[in-house]
PDB file of N, CA and C in Angstrom:
ATOM      1  N   LEU E  10     110.269 118.227  79.406  1.00 79.00           N
ATOM      2  CA  LEU E  10     108.802 117.907  79.108  1.00 79.00           C
ATOM      3  C   LEU E  10     108.453 116.695  79.061  1.00 79.00           C
ATOM      4  N   PRO E  11     107.550 116.011  79.694  1.00 86.00           N
ATOM      5  CA  PRO E  11     107.268 114.600  79.738  1.00 86.00           C
ATOM      6  C   PRO E  11     106.542 114.396  78.604  1.00 86.00           C
ATOM      7  N   LEU E  12     106.949 113.256  77.805  1.00 92.00           N
ATOM      8  CA  LEU E  12     106.062 112.830  76.630  1.00 92.00           C
ATOM      9  C   LEU E  12     106.226 111.497  76.555  1.00 92.00           C
ATOM     10  N   ALA E  13     105.317 110.794  75.814  1.00 94.00           N
ATOM     11  CA  ALA E  13     105.312 109.312  75.441  1.00 94.00           C
ATOM     12  C   ALA E  13     105.655 109.200  74.091  1.00 94.00           C
ATOM     13  N   SER E  14     106.225 108.056  73.731  1.00 94.00           N
ATOM     14  CA  SER E  14     106.396 107.719  72.314  1.00 94.00           C
ATOM     15  C   SER E  14     105.991 106.268  72.170  1.00 94.00           C
ATOM     16  N   LEU E  15     105.818 105.927  70.633  1.00 93.00           N
ATOM     17  CA  LEU E  15     105.310 104.688  70.481  1.00 93.00           C
ATOM     18  C   LEU E  15     106.530 103.883  69.829  1.00 93.00           C
ATOM     19  N   SER E  16     106.348 102.519  70.532  1.00 94.00           N
ATOM     20  CA  SER E  16     107.429 101.648  69.733  1.00 94.00           C
ATOM     21  C   SER E  16     107.610 101.678  68.469  1.00 94.00           C
ATOM     22  N   PRO E  17     108.987 101.270  67.909  1.00 95.00           N
ATOM     23  CA  PRO E  17     109.069 101.249  66.438  1.00 95.00           C
ATOM     24  C   PRO E  17     108.233 100.538  65.962  1.00 95.00           C
ATOM     25  N   GLN E  18     107.815  99.168  66.260  1.00 96.00           N
ATOM     26  CA  GLN E  18     107.026  98.271  65.682  1.00 96.00           C
ATOM     27  C   GLN E  18     105.396  98.715  65.710  1.00 96.00           C
ATOM     28  N   LEU E  19     105.079  99.294  66.815  1.00 95.00           N
ATOM     29  CA  LEU E  19     103.579 100.095  66.641  1.00 95.00           C
ATOM     30  C   LEU E  19     103.527 101.160  65.660  1.00 95.00           C
ATOM     31  N   GLU E  20     104.580 101.886  65.689  1.00 95.00           N
ATOM     32  CA  GLU E  20     104.605 103.095  64.565  1.00 95.00           C
ATOM     33  C   GLU E  20     104.614 102.725  63.158  1.00 95.00           C
ATOM     34  N   ARG E  21     105.067 101.533  63.033  1.00 95.00           N
ATOM     35  CA  ARG E  21     105.279 100.988  61.611  1.00 95.00           C
ATOM     36  C   ARG E  21     103.848 100.369  61.157  1.00 95.00           C
ATOM     37  N   VAL E  22     103.333  99.629  62.052  1.00 95.00           N
ATOM     38  CA  VAL E  22     101.956  99.111  61.964  1.00 95.00           C
ATOM     39  C   VAL E  22     100.959 100.321  61.753  1.00 95.00           C
ATOM     40  N   LEU E  23     101.036 101.441  62.557  1.00 96.00           N
ATOM     41  CA  LEU E  23     100.106 102.494  62.485  1.00 96.00           C
ATOM     42  C   LEU E  23     100.404 103.247  61.182  1.00 96.00           C
ATOM     43  N   ALA E  24     101.603 103.181  60.752  1.00 95.00           N
ATOM     44  CA  ALA E  24     102.118 103.908  59.284  1.00 95.00           C
ATOM     45  C   ALA E  24     101.374 103.354  58.248  1.00 95.00           C
ATOM     46  N   ASP E  25     101.540 101.998  58.278  1.00 96.00           N
ATOM     47  CA  ASP E  25     100.834 100.967  57.206  1.00 96.00           C
ATOM     48  C   ASP E  25      99.452 101.191  57.252  1.00 96.00           C
ATOM     49  N   ALA E  26      98.910 101.737  58.079  1.00 97.00           N
ATOM     50  CA  ALA E  26      97.353 101.567  58.287  1.00 97.00           C
ATOM     51  C   ALA E  26      96.805 103.106  57.932  1.00 97.00           C
ATOM     52  N   VAL E  27      97.561 103.902  57.613  1.00 97.00           N
ATOM     53  CA  VAL E  27      97.179 105.332  57.381  1.00 97.00           C
ATOM     54  C   VAL E  27      96.506 105.224  55.778  1.00 97.00           C
ATOM     55  N   GLN E  28      95.460 106.068  55.774  1.00 96.00           N
ATOM     56  CA  GLN E  28      94.738 105.871  54.484  1.00 96.00           C
ATOM     57  C   GLN E  28      94.591 107.574  54.008  1.00 96.00           C
ATOM     58  N   GLN E  29      94.733 107.936  52.896  1.00 94.00           N
ATOM     59  CA  GLN E  29      94.564 109.489  52.399  1.00 94.00           C
ATOM     60  C   GLN E  29      93.340 109.453  51.973  1.00 94.00           C
ATOM     61  N   THR E  30      92.547 110.517  52.022  1.00 91.00           N
ATOM     62  CA  THR E  30      91.412 110.654  51.585  1.00 91.00           C
ATOM     63  C   THR E  30      91.315 112.399  50.832  1.00 91.00           C
ATOM     64  N   ASP E  31      90.433 112.562  50.352  1.00 93.00           N
ATOM     65  CA  ASP E  31      90.567 114.224  49.958  1.00 93.00           C
ATOM     66  C   ASP E  31      90.230 115.043  51.267  1.00 93.00           C
ATOM     67  N   GLU E  32      89.506 114.181  52.239  1.00 89.00           N
ATOM     68  CA  GLU E  32      89.327 115.125  53.587  1.00 89.00           C
ATOM     69  C   GLU E  32      90.612 114.887  54.518  1.00 89.00           C
ATOM     70  N   GLY E  33      91.517 114.248  54.216  1.00 90.00           N
ATOM     71  CA  GLY E  33      92.740 113.991  55.252  1.00 90.00           C
ATOM     72  C   GLY E  33      93.014 112.727  55.182  1.00 90.00           C
ATOM     73  N   SER E  34      93.736 112.362  56.316  1.00 93.00           N
ATOM     74  CA  SER E  34      94.238 111.066  56.555  1.00 93.00           C
ATOM     75  C   SER E  34      93.547 110.309  57.776  1.00 93.00           C
ATOM     76  N   PHE E  35      93.594 109.056  57.699  1.00 94.00           N
ATOM     77  CA  PHE E  35      92.880 108.576  58.863  1.00 94.00           C
ATOM     78  C   PHE E  35      93.701 107.032  58.937  1.00 94.00           C
ATOM     79  N   LEU E  36      93.290 106.436  60.164  1.00 96.00           N
ATOM     80  CA  LEU E  36      93.684 105.066  60.417  1.00 96.00           C
ATOM     81  C   LEU E  36      92.594 103.807  60.222  1.00 96.00           C
ATOM     82  N   ALA E  37      93.148 103.038  59.149  1.00 96.00           N
ATOM     83  CA  ALA E  37      92.121 102.110  58.813  1.00 96.00           C
ATOM     84  C   ALA E  37      92.833 100.843  59.566  1.00 96.00           C
ATOM     85  N   LEU E  38      92.058 100.656  60.845  1.00 96.00           N
ATOM     86  CA  LEU E  38      92.501  99.412  61.901  1.00 96.00           C
ATOM     87  C   LEU E  38      91.389  98.536  62.109  1.00 96.00           C
ATOM     88  N   GLU E  39      91.444  97.380  62.389  1.00 96.00           N
ATOM     89  CA  GLU E  39      90.585  96.474  62.669  1.00 96.00           C
ATOM     90  C   GLU E  39      89.981  96.899  63.677  1.00 96.00           C
ATOM     91  N   PRO E  40      88.831  96.561  64.216  1.00 96.00           N
ATOM     92  CA  PRO E  40      87.954  97.229  65.496  1.00 96.00           C
ATOM     93  C   PRO E  40      88.687  96.665  66.658  1.00 96.00           C
ATOM     94  N   ALA E  41      88.852  95.578  66.802  1.00 96.00           N
ATOM     95  CA  ALA E  41      89.599  95.152  68.003  1.00 96.00           C
ATOM     96  C   ALA E  41      91.068  95.504  68.347  1.00 96.00           C
ATOM     97  N   TYR E  42      91.741  95.735  67.245  1.00 95.00           N
ATOM     98  CA  TYR E  42      93.185  96.587  67.307  1.00 95.00           C
ATOM     99  C   TYR E  42      92.885  98.022  67.695  1.00 95.00           C
ATOM    100  N   ALA E  43      91.713  98.556  67.173  1.00 96.00           N
ATOM    101  CA  ALA E  43      91.570  99.848  67.428  1.00 96.00           C
ATOM    102  C   ALA E  43      91.153 100.356  68.651  1.00 96.00           C
ATOM    103  N   GLN E  44      90.294  99.436  69.533  1.00 96.00           N
ATOM    104  CA  GLN E  44      89.929  99.459  70.760  1.00 96.00           C
ATOM    105  C   GLN E  44      91.011  99.212  71.592  1.00 96.00           C
ATOM    106  N   LEU E  45      91.968  98.132  71.293  1.00 95.00           N
ATOM    107  CA  LEU E  45      93.041  98.095  71.978  1.00 95.00           C
ATOM    108  C   LEU E  45      94.033  99.012  72.129  1.00 95.00           C
ATOM    109  N   LEU E  46      94.268  99.848  71.157  1.00 95.00           N
ATOM    110  CA  LEU E  46      95.101 101.116  71.163  1.00 95.00           C
ATOM    111  C   LEU E  46      94.365 102.229  71.846  1.00 95.00           C
ATOM    112  N   ILE E  47      93.015 102.301  71.682  1.00 95.00           N
ATOM    113  CA  ILE E  47      92.245 103.448  72.300  1.00 95.00           C
ATOM    114  C   ILE E  47      92.465 103.344  74.026  1.00 95.00           C
ATOM    115  N   SER E  48      92.459 101.834  74.495  1.00 96.00           N
ATOM    116  CA  SER E  48      92.676 101.538  75.860  1.00 96.00           C
ATOM    117  C   SER E  48      93.975 102.097  76.223  1.00 96.00           C
ATOM    118  N   LYS E  49      95.093 101.642  75.670  1.00 94.00           N
ATOM    119  CA  LYS E  49      96.466 101.749  75.766  1.00 94.00           C
ATOM    120  C   LYS E  49      96.808 103.315  75.967  1.00 94.00           C
ATOM    121  N   LEU E  50      96.270 103.903  75.054  1.00 94.00           N
ATOM    122  CA  LEU E  50      96.185 105.529  74.965  1.00 94.00           C
ATOM    123  C   LEU E  50      95.645 106.165  76.135  1.00 94.00           C
ATOM    124  N   ASN E  51      94.294 105.637  76.518  1.00 95.00           N
ATOM    125  CA  ASN E  51      93.837 106.310  77.773  1.00 95.00           C
ATOM    126  C   ASN E  51      94.690 106.040  78.920  1.00 95.00           C
ATOM    127  N   LYS E  52      95.168 104.878  79.025  1.00 95.00           N
ATOM    128  CA  LYS E  52      95.961 104.770  80.195  1.00 95.00           C
ATOM    129  C   LYS E  52      97.077 105.705  80.202  1.00 95.00           C
ATOM    130  N   ILE E  53      97.772 105.867  79.243  1.00 93.00           N
ATOM    131  CA  ILE E  53      98.994 106.515  79.357  1.00 93.00           C
ATOM    132  C   ILE E  53      98.296 108.257  79.328  1.00 93.00           C
ATOM    133  N   ALA E  54      97.157 108.486  78.973  1.00 93.00           N
ATOM    134  CA  ALA E  54      96.820 109.815  79.542  1.00 93.00           C
ATOM    135  C   ALA E  54      96.330 109.886  80.770  1.00 93.00           C
ATOM    136  N   GLU E  55      95.982 108.683  81.467  1.00 96.00           N
ATOM    137  CA  GLU E  55      95.586 108.878  82.996  1.00 96.00           C
ATOM    138  C   GLU E  55      96.823 109.038  83.727  1.00 96.00           C
ATOM    139  N   ARG E  56      97.841 108.284  83.293  1.00 94.00           N
ATOM    140  CA  ARG E  56      99.124 108.641  84.265  1.00 94.00           C
ATOM    141  C   ARG E  56      99.591 110.120  84.116  1.00 94.00           C
ATOM    142  N   PHE E  57      99.493 110.497  82.890  1.00 95.00           N
ATOM    143  CA  PHE E  57      99.912 112.053  82.639  1.00 95.00           C
ATOM    144  C   PHE E  57      98.932 112.955  83.332  1.00 95.00           C
ATOM    145  N   ASN E  58      97.824 112.587  83.471  1.00 95.00           N
ATOM    146  CA  ASN E  58      96.624 113.481  84.347  1.00 95.00           C
ATOM    147  C   ASN E  58      97.230 113.500  85.954  1.00 95.00           C
ATOM    148  N   GLU E  59      97.588 112.075  86.330  1.00 95.00           N
ATOM    149  CA  GLU E  59      97.765 111.777  87.680  1.00 95.00           C
ATOM    150  C   GLU E  59      99.018 112.819  88.105  1.00 95.00           C
ATOM    151  N   MET E  60      99.904 113.106  87.244  1.00 94.00           N
ATOM    152  CA  MET E  60     101.107 113.606  87.391  1.00 94.00           C
ATOM    153  C   MET E  60     100.959 115.386  87.179  1.00 94.00           C
ATOM    154  N   GLY E  61      99.622 115.850  86.740  1.00 95.00           N
ATOM    155  CA  GLY E  61      99.183 116.976  86.595  1.00 95.00           C
ATOM    156  C   GLY E  61     100.010 117.583  85.215  1.00 95.00           C
ATOM    157  N   GLN E  62     100.055 116.724  84.456  1.00 95.00           N
ATOM    158  CA  GLN E  62     100.801 117.055  83.000  1.00 95.00           C
ATOM    159  C   GLN E  62      99.761 116.755  81.998  1.00 95.00           C
ATOM    160  N   THR E  63     100.023 117.536  80.904  1.00 93.00           N
ATOM    161  CA  THR E  63      99.315 117.386  79.534  1.00 93.00           C
ATOM    162  C   THR E  63      99.858 116.268  78.703  1.00 93.00           C
ATOM    163  N   PRO E  64      98.675 115.147  78.531  1.00 91.00           N
ATOM    164  CA  PRO E  64      99.416 114.220  77.647  1.00 91.00           C
ATOM    165  C   PRO E  64     100.175 114.741  76.388  1.00 91.00           C
ATOM    166  N   LEU E  65     101.423 114.142  75.946  1.00 92.00           N
ATOM    167  CA  LEU E  65     102.019 114.480  74.827  1.00 92.00           C
ATOM    168  C   LEU E  65     102.727 113.104  74.193  1.00 92.00           C
ATOM    169  N   LEU E  66     102.005 112.913  72.894  1.00 93.00           N
ATOM    170  CA  LEU E  66     102.612 111.566  72.215  1.00 93.00           C
ATOM    171  C   LEU E  66     103.363 112.130  71.129  1.00 93.00           C
ATOM    172  N   LEU E  67     104.647 111.632  71.007  1.00 94.00           N
ATOM    173  CA  LEU E  67     105.566 111.812  70.044  1.00 94.00           C
ATOM    174  C   LEU E  67     105.670 110.865  68.969  1.00 94.00           C
ATOM    175  N   THR E  68     105.153 111.239  67.552  1.00 94.00           N
ATOM    176  CA  THR E  68     105.212 110.366  66.534  1.00 94.00           C
ATOM    177  C   THR E  68     105.734 111.110  65.451  1.00 94.00           C
ATOM    178  N   SER E  69     106.029 110.176  64.285  1.00 93.00           N
ATOM    179  CA  SER E  69     106.505 110.852  62.900  1.00 93.00           C
ATOM    180  C   SER E  69     105.527 111.635  62.411  1.00 93.00           C
ATOM    181  N   GLY E  70     105.867 112.550  61.303  1.00 93.00           N
ATOM    182  CA  GLY E  70     104.944 113.686  60.515  1.00 93.00           C
ATOM    183  C   GLY E  70     104.097 112.814  60.076  1.00 93.00           C
ATOM    184  N   HIS E  71     104.359 111.751  59.419  1.00 92.00           N
ATOM    185  CA  HIS E  71     103.492 110.952  58.459  1.00 92.00           C
ATOM    186  C   HIS E  71     102.285 110.354  59.291  1.00 92.00           C
ATOM    187  N   LEU E  72     102.414 109.990  60.363  1.00 95.00           N
ATOM    188  CA  LEU E  72     101.514 109.313  61.189  1.00 95.00           C
ATOM    189  C   LEU E  72     100.494 110.411  61.968  1.00 95.00           C
ATOM    190  N   ARG E  73     101.320 111.434  62.353  1.00 95.00           N
ATOM    191  CA  ARG E  73     100.643 112.293  63.133  1.00 95.00           C
ATOM    192  C   ARG E  73      99.049 112.919  62.888  1.00 95.00           C
ATOM    193  N   PRO E  74      98.980 113.547  61.624  1.00 94.00           N
ATOM    194  CA  PRO E  74      97.566 113.901  61.348  1.00 94.00           C
ATOM    195  C   PRO E  74      96.665 112.561  61.546  1.00 94.00           C
ATOM    196  N   ALA E  75      96.837 111.330  61.158  1.00 96.00           N
ATOM    197  CA  ALA E  75      96.000 110.265  61.148  1.00 96.00           C
ATOM    198  C   ALA E  75      95.708 109.849  62.642  1.00 96.00           C
ATOM    199  N   LEU E  76      96.723 109.939  63.297  1.00 95.00           N
ATOM    200  CA  LEU E  76      96.618 109.610  64.767  1.00 95.00           C
ATOM    201  C   LEU E  76      95.894 110.616  65.659  1.00 95.00           C
ATOM    202  N   ALA E  77      96.166 111.859  65.306  1.00 93.00           N
ATOM    203  CA  ALA E  77      95.289 112.927  65.914  1.00 93.00           C
ATOM    204  C   ALA E  77      93.789 112.670  65.557  1.00 93.00           C
ATOM    205  N   HIS E  78      93.430 112.525  64.387  1.00 93.00           N
ATOM    206  CA  HIS E  78      92.103 112.291  64.068  1.00 93.00           C
ATOM    207  C   HIS E  78      91.554 110.954  64.852  1.00 93.00           C
ATOM    208  N   PHE E  79      92.381 109.961  64.977  1.00 94.00           N
ATOM    209  CA  PHE E  79      91.802 108.869  65.565  1.00 94.00           C
ATOM    210  C   PHE E  79      91.584 108.976  66.861  1.00 94.00           C
ATOM    211  N   VAL E  80      92.211 109.805  67.717  1.00 91.00           N
ATOM    212  CA  VAL E  80      92.179 109.888  69.188  1.00 91.00           C
ATOM    213  C   VAL E  80      91.026 110.841  69.315  1.00 91.00           C
ATOM    214  N   ASP E  81      90.941 111.992  68.544  1.00 88.00           N
ATOM    215  CA  ASP E  81      89.789 112.751  68.721  1.00 88.00           C
ATOM    216  C   ASP E  81      88.373 112.418  68.524  1.00 88.00           C
ATOM    217  N   ARG E  82      88.377 111.103  67.787  1.00 78.00           N
ATOM    218  CA  ARG E  82      87.021 110.416  67.490  1.00 78.00           C
ATOM    219  C   ARG E  82      86.167 110.069  69.126  1.00 78.00           C
TER     220      ARG E  82
END
């Protein structure tokens, strides 16, 4: 099963950016950093699509809900 993972450094930065609210968790990122992350994730997704695969990103359980919410925006 093809999948992508985050570097340990990026996962640490994102984990530190997780904010909890009554409505769930989200990533509190600077706009420029958020745009860079979206751009890189889009490139990864394009590579998966070119191979006819569904993009899968492996992350820690703590980060997963906030990152999923970020990507869905």
